[in-house]
Tab-separated table of C-alpha atoms and ligand atoms in Angstrom:
chain	number	residue	atom	x	y	z
A	5	UNK	CA	32.833	25.567	-24.869
A	6	UNK	CA	33.889	24.254	-21.421
A	7	UNK	CA	31.782	22.247	-19.159
A	8	UNK	CA	31.169	24.117	-15.875
A	9	UNK	CA	32.862	22.483	-12.933
A	10	UNK	CA	30.213	20.884	-10.343
A	11	UNK	CA	30.446	22.181	-6.753
A	12	UNK	CA	33.220	20.354	-5.106
A	13	UNK	CA	31.291	19.426	-2.113
A	14	UNK	CA	28.446	17.782	-3.959
A	15	UNK	CA	29.676	16.362	-7.316
A	16	UNK	CA	26.874	15.739	-9.914
A	17	UNK	CA	26.527	12.290	-11.073
A	18	UNK	CA	25.372	9.080	-9.466
A	19	UNK	CA	26.400	8.472	-6.008
A	20	UNK	CA	27.005	5.104	-4.406
A	21	UNK	CA	24.256	3.292	-2.762
A	22	UNK	CA	22.995	5.259	0.289
A	23	UNK	CA	25.538	8.129	-0.245
A	24	UNK	CA	22.730	10.622	-1.188
A	25	UNK	CA	20.742	9.432	1.690
A	26	UNK	CA	23.799	10.075	3.928
A	27	UNK	CA	24.066	13.657	2.571
A	28	UNK	CA	20.360	14.403	2.996
A	29	UNK	CA	20.207	13.047	6.490
A	30	UNK	CA	23.246	15.125	7.313
A	31	UNK	CA	21.610	18.299	5.726
A	32	UNK	CA	18.461	17.682	7.849
A	33	UNK	CA	20.499	17.218	11.022
A	34	UNK	CA	22.378	20.385	10.320
A	35	UNK	CA	19.238	22.487	9.537
A	36	UNK	CA	16.643	22.119	12.254
A	37	UNK	CA	13.071	22.706	11.303
A	38	UNK	CA	11.050	21.972	8.243
A	39	UNK	CA	12.972	21.878	5.025
A	40	UNK	CA	11.482	21.878	1.354
A	41	UNK	CA	12.729	19.078	-0.877
A	42	UNK	CA	13.591	21.541	-3.613
A	43	UNK	CA	15.856	23.424	-1.265
A	44	UNK	CA	17.720	20.488	-0.104
A	45	UNK	CA	18.169	19.449	-3.629
A	46	UNK	CA	19.557	22.866	-4.470
A	47	UNK	CA	21.849	22.910	-1.533
A	48	UNK	CA	23.262	19.475	-2.420
A	49	UNK	CA	23.348	20.133	-6.204
A	50	UNK	CA	21.152	17.083	-6.740
A	51	UNK	CA	17.806	16.540	-8.500
A	52	UNK	CA	14.659	17.080	-6.413
A	53	UNK	CA	13.463	13.535	-7.534
A	54	UNK	CA	16.428	11.798	-6.246
A	55	UNK	CA	16.507	13.860	-2.955
A	56	UNK	CA	12.811	13.116	-2.636
A	57	UNK	CA	13.428	9.450	-2.859
A	58	UNK	CA	16.099	9.696	-0.211
A	59	UNK	CA	13.770	11.589	2.047
A	60	UNK	CA	10.874	9.101	1.604
A	61	UNK	CA	13.353	6.272	2.457
A	62	UNK	CA	14.506	8.195	5.555
A	63	UNK	CA	11.014	8.821	6.592
A	64	UNK	CA	9.946	5.251	5.843
A	65	UNK	CA	12.890	4.091	8.101
A	66	UNK	CA	11.653	6.590	10.863
A	67	UNK	CA	14.965	8.569	10.343
A	68	UNK	CA	13.155	11.778	9.287
A	69	UNK	CA	9.665	13.203	9.725
A	70	UNK	CA	7.369	14.198	6.902
A	71	UNK	CA	5.790	17.547	8.080
A	72	UNK	CA	2.074	17.473	7.533
A	73	UNK	CA	0.582	20.001	5.087
A	74	UNK	CA	1.962	21.526	1.752
A	75	UNK	CA	4.524	22.040	0.383
A	76	UNK	CA	6.192	18.779	1.040
A	77	UNK	CA	8.719	19.329	3.980
A	78	UNK	CA	10.803	17.222	6.136
A	79	UNK	CA	12.638	17.698	9.364
A	80	UNK	CA	15.057	15.844	11.336
A	81	UNK	CA	14.103	13.686	14.242
A	82	UNK	CA	16.145	12.100	17.043
A	83	UNK	CA	17.266	9.260	14.525
A	84	UNK	CA	18.325	11.526	11.637
A	85	UNK	CA	21.958	12.257	12.737
A	86	UNK	CA	22.530	8.483	13.687
A	87	UNK	CA	21.093	7.578	10.137
A	88	UNK	CA	23.708	9.819	8.610
A	89	UNK	CA	26.534	8.450	10.736
A	90	UNK	CA	25.509	4.793	10.140
A	91	UNK	CA	26.210	5.280	6.390
A	92	UNK	CA	29.890	5.314	5.740
A	93	UNK	CA	30.976	8.050	3.341
A	94	UNK	CA	31.902	6.779	-0.005
A	95	UNK	CA	35.057	4.590	0.437
A	96	UNK	CA	38.074	6.080	-1.621
A	97	UNK	CA	39.087	3.666	-4.367
A	98	UNK	CA	41.254	0.902	-2.946
A	99	UNK	CA	44.987	1.446	-3.622
A	100	UNK	CA	46.330	-0.308	-6.534
A	101	UNK	CA	47.846	-3.600	-5.280
A	102	UNK	CA	51.701	-3.413	-5.273
A	103	UNK	CA	53.178	-5.063	-8.250
A	104	UNK	CA	53.658	-8.824	-7.548
A	105	UNK	CA	57.007	-9.736	-6.482
A	106	UNK	CA	59.043	-11.295	-9.199
A	107	UNK	CA	58.827	-15.193	-8.873
A	108	UNK	CA	62.027	-16.450	-7.345
A	109	UNK	CA	62.307	-19.210	-9.899
A	110	UNK	CA	61.098	-19.058	-13.297
A	111	UNK	CA	59.169	-22.380	-12.757
A	112	UNK	CA	57.116	-20.943	-9.982
A	113	UNK	CA	53.261	-20.569	-10.691
A	114	UNK	CA	51.994	-17.072	-11.232
A	115	UNK	CA	50.533	-15.584	-8.120
A	116	UNK	CA	46.621	-15.955	-7.961
A	117	UNK	CA	44.865	-12.683	-8.560
A	118	UNK	CA	44.066	-11.186	-5.140
A	119	UNK	CA	40.209	-11.292	-4.422
A	120	UNK	CA	38.308	-8.169	-5.046
A	121	UNK	CA	38.268	-5.923	-2.008
A	122	UNK	CA	35.111	-6.270	0.103
A	123	UNK	CA	32.984	-3.124	-0.064
A	124	UNK	CA	33.358	-1.230	3.185
A	125	UNK	CA	29.725	-0.112	3.073
A	126	UNK	CA	26.747	-2.579	3.192
A	127	UNK	CA	23.455	-1.048	2.718
A	128	UNK	CA	21.100	-1.104	5.688
A	129	UNK	CA	18.028	-3.471	4.926
A	130	UNK	CA	14.944	-1.467	4.641
A	131	UNK	CA	12.763	-1.563	7.871
A	132	UNK	CA	9.241	-2.765	7.308
A	133	UNK	CA	7.698	-0.182	9.683
A	134	UNK	CA	4.558	1.912	9.061
A	135	UNK	CA	4.754	4.909	6.795
A	136	UNK	CA	2.845	8.096	7.413
A	137	UNK	CA	1.008	9.243	4.078
A	138	UNK	CA	0.867	12.845	3.313
A	139	UNK	CA	-2.827	13.025	4.517
A	140	UNK	CA	-1.512	11.733	7.895
A	141	UNK	CA	-3.068	8.325	7.609
A	142	UNK	CA	-0.625	5.341	8.444
A	143	UNK	CA	0.164	2.962	5.887
A	144	UNK	CA	1.372	-0.537	7.013
A	145	UNK	CA	3.528	-1.938	4.208
A	146	UNK	CA	2.937	-5.152	2.729
A	147	UNK	CA	5.332	-7.601	1.014
A	148	UNK	CA	6.180	-7.163	-2.689
A	149	UNK	CA	9.094	-9.304	-4.223
A	150	UNK	CA	10.290	-10.046	-0.564
A	151	UNK	CA	10.602	-6.423	0.415
A	152	UNK	CA	8.248	-3.807	1.767
A	153	UNK	CA	5.987	-2.728	-1.106
A	154	UNK	CA	6.875	0.932	-0.659
A	155	UNK	CA	10.555	-0.028	-0.873
A	156	UNK	CA	9.908	-2.118	-4.237
A	157	UNK	CA	7.965	0.878	-5.698
A	158	UNK	CA	10.866	3.308	-4.848
A	159	UNK	CA	13.311	0.858	-6.458
A	160	UNK	CA	11.311	0.761	-9.737
A	161	UNK	CA	11.212	4.468	-9.797
A	162	UNK	CA	14.981	4.652	-9.410
A	163	UNK	CA	15.330	2.151	-12.335
A	164	UNK	CA	12.646	4.193	-14.441
A	165	UNK	CA	10.313	1.080	-14.649
A	166	UNK	CA	6.696	2.177	-14.701
A	167	UNK	CA	4.310	0.250	-12.518
A	168	UNK	CA	0.559	-0.375	-12.795
A	169	UNK	CA	-1.357	-1.336	-9.752
A	170	UNK	CA	-4.699	-3.017	-10.391
A	171	UNK	CA	-7.418	-4.451	-8.222
A	172	UNK	CA	-10.910	-3.846	-6.982
A	173	UNK	CA	-11.812	-0.604	-5.177
A	174	UNK	CA	-10.843	-0.156	-1.610
A	175	UNK	CA	-7.923	-2.587	-1.599
A	176	UNK	CA	-5.091	-0.213	-1.051
A	177	UNK	CA	-3.739	1.041	-4.405
A	178	UNK	CA	-3.801	4.816	-3.719
A	179	UNK	CA	-2.624	4.324	-0.261
A	180	UNK	CA	0.438	2.333	-1.410
A	181	UNK	CA	1.342	4.937	-3.970
A	182	UNK	CA	0.891	7.665	-1.522
A	183	UNK	CA	2.902	6.064	0.982
A	184	UNK	CA	5.815	5.292	-1.448
A	185	UNK	CA	5.780	8.708	-3.018
A	186	UNK	CA	4.960	11.732	-0.903
A	187	UNK	CA	6.097	13.941	-3.789
A	188	UNK	CA	3.588	12.473	-6.214
A	189	UNK	CA	1.012	14.660	-8.404
A	190	UNK	CA	-2.279	12.749	-9.013
A	191	UNK	CA	-4.453	12.830	-12.073
A	192	UNK	CA	-7.773	11.191	-11.388
A	193	UNK	CA	-8.541	9.698	-14.759
A	194	UNK	CA	-11.943	9.304	-16.276
A	195	UNK	CA	-13.607	9.290	-19.635
A	196	UNK	CA	-13.586	13.058	-19.995
A	197	UNK	CA	-9.918	13.448	-19.321
A	198	UNK	CA	-8.477	15.371	-21.976
A	199	UNK	CA	-4.681	15.963	-23.260
A	200	UNK	CA	-4.973	19.505	-21.745
A	201	UNK	CA	-5.740	17.867	-18.342
A	202	UNK	CA	-2.180	16.332	-18.738
A	203	UNK	CA	-0.014	18.844	-20.477
A	204	UNK	CA	-1.786	22.037	-19.632
A	205	UNK	CA	-3.580	24.765	-21.608
A	206	UNK	CA	-3.864	28.576	-22.240
A	207	UNK	CA	-5.886	30.559	-19.639
A	208	UNK	CA	-6.950	34.071	-19.935
A	209	UNK	CA	-5.423	36.648	-17.539
A	210	UNK	CA	-7.399	39.539	-16.182
A	211	UNK	CA	-5.905	41.878	-18.766
A	212	UNK	CA	-7.187	39.665	-21.624
A	213	UNK	CA	-3.842	38.112	-22.582
A	214	UNK	CA	-3.286	34.374	-22.383
A	215	UNK	CA	-0.704	32.324	-20.377
A	216	UNK	CA	-0.045	28.703	-20.785
A	217	UNK	CA	-0.441	26.945	-17.503
A	218	UNK	CA	1.568	23.625	-17.444
A	219	UNK	CA	-0.378	20.569	-16.439
A	220	UNK	CA	0.433	17.827	-14.054
A	221	UNK	CA	2.486	15.732	-16.620
A	222	UNK	CA	4.783	18.689	-17.343
A	223	UNK	CA	5.097	19.759	-13.781
A	224	UNK	CA	5.956	16.165	-12.816
A	225	UNK	CA	8.501	16.134	-15.590
A	226	UNK	CA	10.133	19.423	-14.753
A	227	UNK	CA	10.256	18.910	-11.041
A	228	UNK	CA	11.409	15.248	-11.188
A	229	UNK	CA	8.291	13.972	-9.264
A	230	UNK	CA	5.948	11.114	-9.559
A	231	UNK	CA	2.744	11.264	-11.665
A	232	UNK	CA	0.187	9.002	-10.567
A	233	UNK	CA	-2.555	8.460	-13.149
A	234	UNK	CA	-5.405	6.990	-11.188
A	235	UNK	CA	-8.014	4.959	-13.150
A	236	UNK	CA	-5.782	5.323	-16.077
A	237	UNK	CA	-7.805	2.678	-17.978
A	238	UNK	CA	-10.823	4.984	-18.017
A	239	UNK	CA	-8.898	7.591	-19.932
A	240	UNK	CA	-9.030	7.590	-23.744
A	241	UNK	CA	-5.985	5.807	-25.087
A	242	UNK	CA	-5.225	8.807	-27.478
A	243	UNK	CA	-5.139	11.010	-24.507
A	244	UNK	CA	-2.727	8.696	-22.584
A	245	UNK	CA	-0.568	8.494	-25.570
A	246	UNK	CA	0.540	12.169	-24.897
A	247	UNK	CA	2.565	10.767	-21.934
A	248	UNK	CA	4.271	7.770	-23.584
A	249	UNK	CA	7.265	9.683	-24.996
A	250	UNK	CA	8.012	10.897	-21.644
A	251	UNK	CA	7.907	7.295	-20.203
A	252	UNK	CA	10.179	5.571	-22.715
A	253	UNK	CA	13.820	6.039	-23.334
A	254	UNK	CA	13.396	9.662	-24.873
A	255	UNK	CA	12.045	11.006	-21.498
A	256	UNK	CA	10.701	13.970	-23.433
A	257	UNK	CA	7.551	15.387	-24.879
A	258	UNK	CA	6.652	17.979	-27.450
A	259	UNK	CA	3.824	20.043	-26.247
A	260	UNK	CA	1.993	20.930	-29.442
A	261	UNK	CA	-0.526	23.021	-27.620
A	262	UNK	CA	2.325	25.261	-26.474
A	263	UNK	CA	4.284	26.251	-29.545
A	264	UNK	CA	5.762	22.742	-29.849
A	265	UNK	CA	7.855	23.295	-26.803
A	266	UNK	CA	9.972	20.332	-25.924
A	267	UNK	CA	10.048	19.373	-22.185
A	268	UNK	CA	12.639	16.999	-20.901
A	269	UNK	CA	11.857	14.979	-17.739
A	270	UNK	CA	14.250	15.772	-14.754
A	271	UNK	CA	15.801	12.898	-12.792
A	272	UNK	CA	13.185	11.385	-10.427
A	273	UNK	CA	10.262	11.795	-12.966
A	274	UNK	CA	8.149	8.586	-12.845
A	275	UNK	CA	4.698	7.371	-14.010
A	276	UNK	CA	2.621	5.018	-11.841
A	277	UNK	CA	-0.938	4.051	-12.661
A	278	UNK	CA	-4.050	2.621	-10.960
A	279	UNK	CA	-6.523	0.398	-12.742
A	280	UNK	CA	-9.853	-1.120	-11.539
A	281	UNK	CA	-10.562	-3.999	-13.921
A	282	UNK	CA	-14.105	-4.332	-12.731
A	283	UNK	CA	-15.160	-0.798	-13.418
A	284	UNK	CA	-17.505	-0.029	-16.312
A	285	UNK	CA	-15.459	1.258	-19.246
A	286	UNK	CA	-11.984	0.468	-17.927
A	287	UNK	CA	-10.039	-0.918	-20.708
A	288	UNK	CA	-6.352	-2.018	-20.462
A	289	UNK	CA	-5.298	-1.496	-24.113
A	290	UNK	CA	-2.121	-3.271	-25.273
A	291	UNK	CA	-0.488	0.158	-25.867
A	292	UNK	CA	-1.019	0.922	-22.117
A	293	UNK	CA	-0.184	-2.407	-20.857
A	294	UNK	CA	2.945	-2.695	-22.670
A	295	UNK	CA	4.281	0.754	-21.106
A	296	UNK	CA	3.886	-0.610	-17.722
A	297	UNK	CA	6.435	-3.310	-17.398
A	298	UNK	CA	5.539	-3.984	-13.898
A	299	UNK	CA	1.793	-4.789	-13.027
A	300	UNK	CA	0.972	-5.595	-9.372
A	301	UNK	CA	-2.485	-7.001	-8.421
A	302	UNK	CA	-3.641	-5.536	-5.182
A	303	UNK	CA	-6.278	-7.231	-3.043
A	304	UNK	CA	-7.645	-6.981	0.415
A	305	UNK	CA	-5.078	-8.255	3.052
A	306	UNK	CA	-7.241	-9.826	5.611
A	307	UNK	CA	-4.278	-10.239	8.017
A	308	UNK	CA	-3.870	-6.558	7.785
A	309	UNK	CA	-7.666	-6.158	8.573
A	310	UNK	CA	-6.954	-8.315	11.616
A	311	UNK	CA	-3.950	-6.142	12.600
A	312	UNK	CA	-6.207	-3.101	12.240
A	313	UNK	CA	-8.273	-4.471	14.886
A	314	UNK	CA	-11.400	-4.919	12.777
A	315	UNK	CA	-14.033	-7.242	14.132
A	316	UNK	CA	-12.988	-10.871	13.062
A	317	UNK	CA	-16.551	-11.705	12.338
A	318	UNK	CA	-16.912	-8.910	9.774
A	319	UNK	CA	-13.510	-10.222	8.297
A	320	UNK	CA	-14.736	-13.733	8.105
A	321	UNK	CA	-17.950	-12.619	6.260
A	322	UNK	CA	-15.847	-10.573	3.763
A	323	UNK	CA	-13.569	-13.558	3.158
A	324	UNK	CA	-16.473	-15.923	2.449
A	325	UNK	CA	-17.808	-13.497	0.031
A	326	UNK	CA	-14.560	-13.053	-1.628
A	327	UNK	CA	-14.228	-16.814	-2.085
A	328	UNK	CA	-17.690	-16.796	-3.582
A	329	UNK	CA	-16.619	-13.857	-5.831
A	330	UNK	CA	-13.453	-15.565	-6.923
A	331	UNK	CA	-15.508	-18.621	-8.113
A	332	UNK	CA	-17.775	-16.259	-10.081
A	333	UNK	CA	-20.974	-16.996	-7.987
A	334	UNK	CA	-21.378	-13.381	-6.953
A	335	UNK	CA	-19.936	-10.013	-8.223
A	336	UNK	CA	-19.056	-8.313	-4.933
A	337	UNK	CA	-17.291	-8.700	-1.641
A	338	UNK	CA	-16.458	-6.031	1.098
A	339	UNK	CA	-12.853	-4.945	0.849
A	340	UNK	CA	-10.547	-3.238	3.139
A	341	UNK	CA	-12.298	0.158	2.747
A	342	UNK	CA	-15.715	-1.486	3.681
A	343	UNK	CA	-14.148	-3.310	6.557
A	344	UNK	CA	-12.687	-0.033	7.881
A	345	UNK	CA	-16.133	1.679	7.403
A	346	UNK	CA	-17.747	-1.260	9.292
A	347	UNK	CA	-15.437	-0.813	12.204
A	348	UNK	CA	-16.117	3.128	12.144
A	349	UNK	CA	-19.881	2.735	11.815
A	350	UNK	CA	-19.847	0.033	14.543
A	351	UNK	CA	-18.121	2.649	16.794
A	352	UNK	CA	-20.596	5.407	15.995
A	353	UNK	CA	-23.901	3.545	15.664
A	354	UNK	CA	-23.324	0.233	17.315
A	355	UNK	CA	-22.613	-3.368	15.968
A	356	UNK	CA	-26.330	-3.972	14.576
A	357	UNK	CA	-26.288	-0.842	12.533
A	358	UNK	CA	-22.776	-1.688	11.133
A	359	UNK	CA	-23.887	-5.133	10.235
A	360	UNK	CA	-27.138	-3.825	8.628
A	361	UNK	CA	-25.072	-1.289	6.660
A	362	UNK	CA	-22.622	-3.874	5.373
A	363	UNK	CA	-25.802	-5.408	3.592
A	364	UNK	CA	-27.186	-1.977	2.686
A	365	UNK	CA	-23.912	-1.039	0.613
A	366	UNK	CA	-23.950	-4.257	-1.174
A	367	UNK	CA	-24.996	-4.020	-4.912
A	368	UNK	CA	-28.525	-5.194	-5.232
A	369	UNK	CA	-27.827	-8.409	-7.003
A	370	UNK	CA	-25.423	-9.494	-4.278
A	371	UNK	CA	-27.429	-8.134	-1.259
A	372	UNK	CA	-29.007	-11.511	-0.416
A	373	UNK	CA	-25.680	-13.341	-0.435
A	374	UNK	CA	-24.021	-10.669	1.674
A	375	UNK	CA	-26.876	-10.797	4.240
A	376	UNK	CA	-26.504	-14.450	4.442
A	377	UNK	CA	-22.695	-14.289	4.871
A	378	UNK	CA	-23.014	-11.655	7.462
A	379	UNK	CA	-25.778	-13.236	9.347
A	380	UNK	CA	-23.726	-16.505	9.471
A	381	UNK	CA	-20.557	-14.756	10.641
A	382	UNK	CA	-22.218	-12.881	13.414
A	383	UNK	CA	-24.571	-15.686	14.434
A	384	UNK	CA	-27.870	-13.777	13.561
A	385	UNK	CA	-30.910	-15.262	12.064
A	386	UNK	CA	-31.221	-12.715	9.338
A	387	UNK	CA	-29.779	-9.258	8.719
A	388	UNK	CA	-31.759	-6.615	6.793
A	389	UNK	CA	-30.106	-3.465	5.117
A	390	UNK	CA	-29.948	-0.442	7.311
A	391	UNK	CA	-33.195	1.454	7.096
A	392	UNK	CA	-35.235	4.059	8.980
A	393	UNK	CA	-37.767	2.405	11.329
A	394	UNK	CA	-40.882	3.651	13.181
A	395	UNK	CA	-41.384	7.131	14.386
A	396	UNK	CA	-39.740	7.609	17.728
B	418	ATP	N1	-1.498	-1.134	4.100
B	418	ATP	C1	-2.426	-0.419	4.508
B	418	ATP	N2	-2.425	0.109	5.803
B	418	ATP	C2	-3.293	0.771	6.366
B	418	ATP	N3	-4.518	1.142	5.711
B	418	ATP	C3	-4.654	0.795	4.325
B	418	ATP	C4	-3.718	-0.107	3.811
B	418	ATP	N4	-4.050	-0.261	2.499
B	418	ATP	C5	-5.261	0.388	2.441
B	418	ATP	N5	-5.495	1.023	3.588
B	418	ATP	C6	-6.827	1.871	3.773
B	418	ATP	O1	-7.936	1.166	3.059
B	418	ATP	C7	-8.682	1.975	2.468
B	418	ATP	C8	-8.867	1.891	1.001
B	418	ATP	O2	-7.542	2.054	0.363
B	418	ATP	P1	-7.385	2.888	-1.002
B	418	ATP	O3	-8.187	4.115	-1.041
B	418	ATP	O4	-5.827	3.086	-1.152
B	418	ATP	O5	-7.929	1.933	-1.980
B	418	ATP	P2	-7.942	1.768	-3.612
B	418	ATP	O6	-7.508	0.442	-3.918
B	418	ATP	O7	-7.096	3.032	-4.091
B	418	ATP	O8	-9.379	2.053	-3.951
B	418	ATP	P3	-10.017	2.632	-5.278
B	418	ATP	O9	-9.848	1.739	-6.387
B	418	ATP	O10	-11.416	2.837	-4.971
B	418	ATP	O11	-9.323	4.054	-5.605
B	418	ATP	C9	-8.216	3.510	2.849
B	418	ATP	O12	-8.921	3.944	4.049
B	418	ATP	C10	-6.798	3.152	3.319
B	418	ATP	O13	-6.387	4.011	4.273
B	419	MG	MG1	-7.500	4.699	-5.223
């Protein structure tokens, strides 16, 4: 048996840092209009996952545009051609150094080995600019391991290291994952999630026959995409275990429900999970925890809240409440989601209603503490939950 030769223009195998990105940018620049990830991958002879990664980096750097809507498509912008040109094509191997001249005298010391040639290509540092999520919302990257969080997650994907993001509701876990991976497939986990929700199941056709419809885990594996298991810790451990063989070195699973079919993960396949430690029934088992070598705590970024132009008094109240929550005094504090909602409600119904609503959305047991913190921050005597008043 002979190994088929790879296309000369786009050799298979690993490319140097940035080389695939250059090829993808070139492709976009040469093909105006929206382009599907799979088609670019096919044209370049590369995996959809790797091309998806290159595209997210380009888009994250403002060097390509994610076209809103489905399927995921990208198009060149005014910076794309320049991005392609900025990455030097893979440098040819340096010529072998000429044999060292014979020492003139036998006593002469051997010539010192010449230093390794400097690489001609220096990867461009990632820019920390905003990233547009597939739903059109703008995500402001935060720092993770001294780089933009989206960049850090993409690196983990490249290296195949599963990541778990954990933190209270409304702090930005889903947003970060969506911003980092526009090609993701999401499974919203809960106590009723079954193995069939991950691998798929037989469904009946109109003619009475049955077809096996692959589930999100299999699709992500076959298409080299990211599987995001949100609220993974609400899913029964036995169900989650279905995904484990795909996540470890084997990168394959046997689909018992479909005649024992063996599915092997394409390049780019990656699993990332979300976990809400405070939610009733969320249990981070040892088996799950040990599969996610990287676990990142996500909390509300108050600087970001300021940058998003949320009223600083509301932020102050949220901060004070978060401090009291950290010390175990109370159980709830408004997070970024509630602060954004505050700003929205203030814009629609006015400041008084928005303040009252902050108190109204607090859990009963913490409502007094929230009312007190909000009243203090806004210089009010007292704040009552938003309620209907007299007939008008
Ligand atoms: N870095 C960010 N830049 C801009 N907006 C953000 C950022 N992080 C979070 N947000 C906004 O904050 C809100 C809450 O974020 P998100 O839904 O991602 O939280 P979450 O942690 O996934 O919550 P849950 O645990 O309830 O699913 C969203 O409206 C989101 O757009
Ligand atoms: Mg979420």
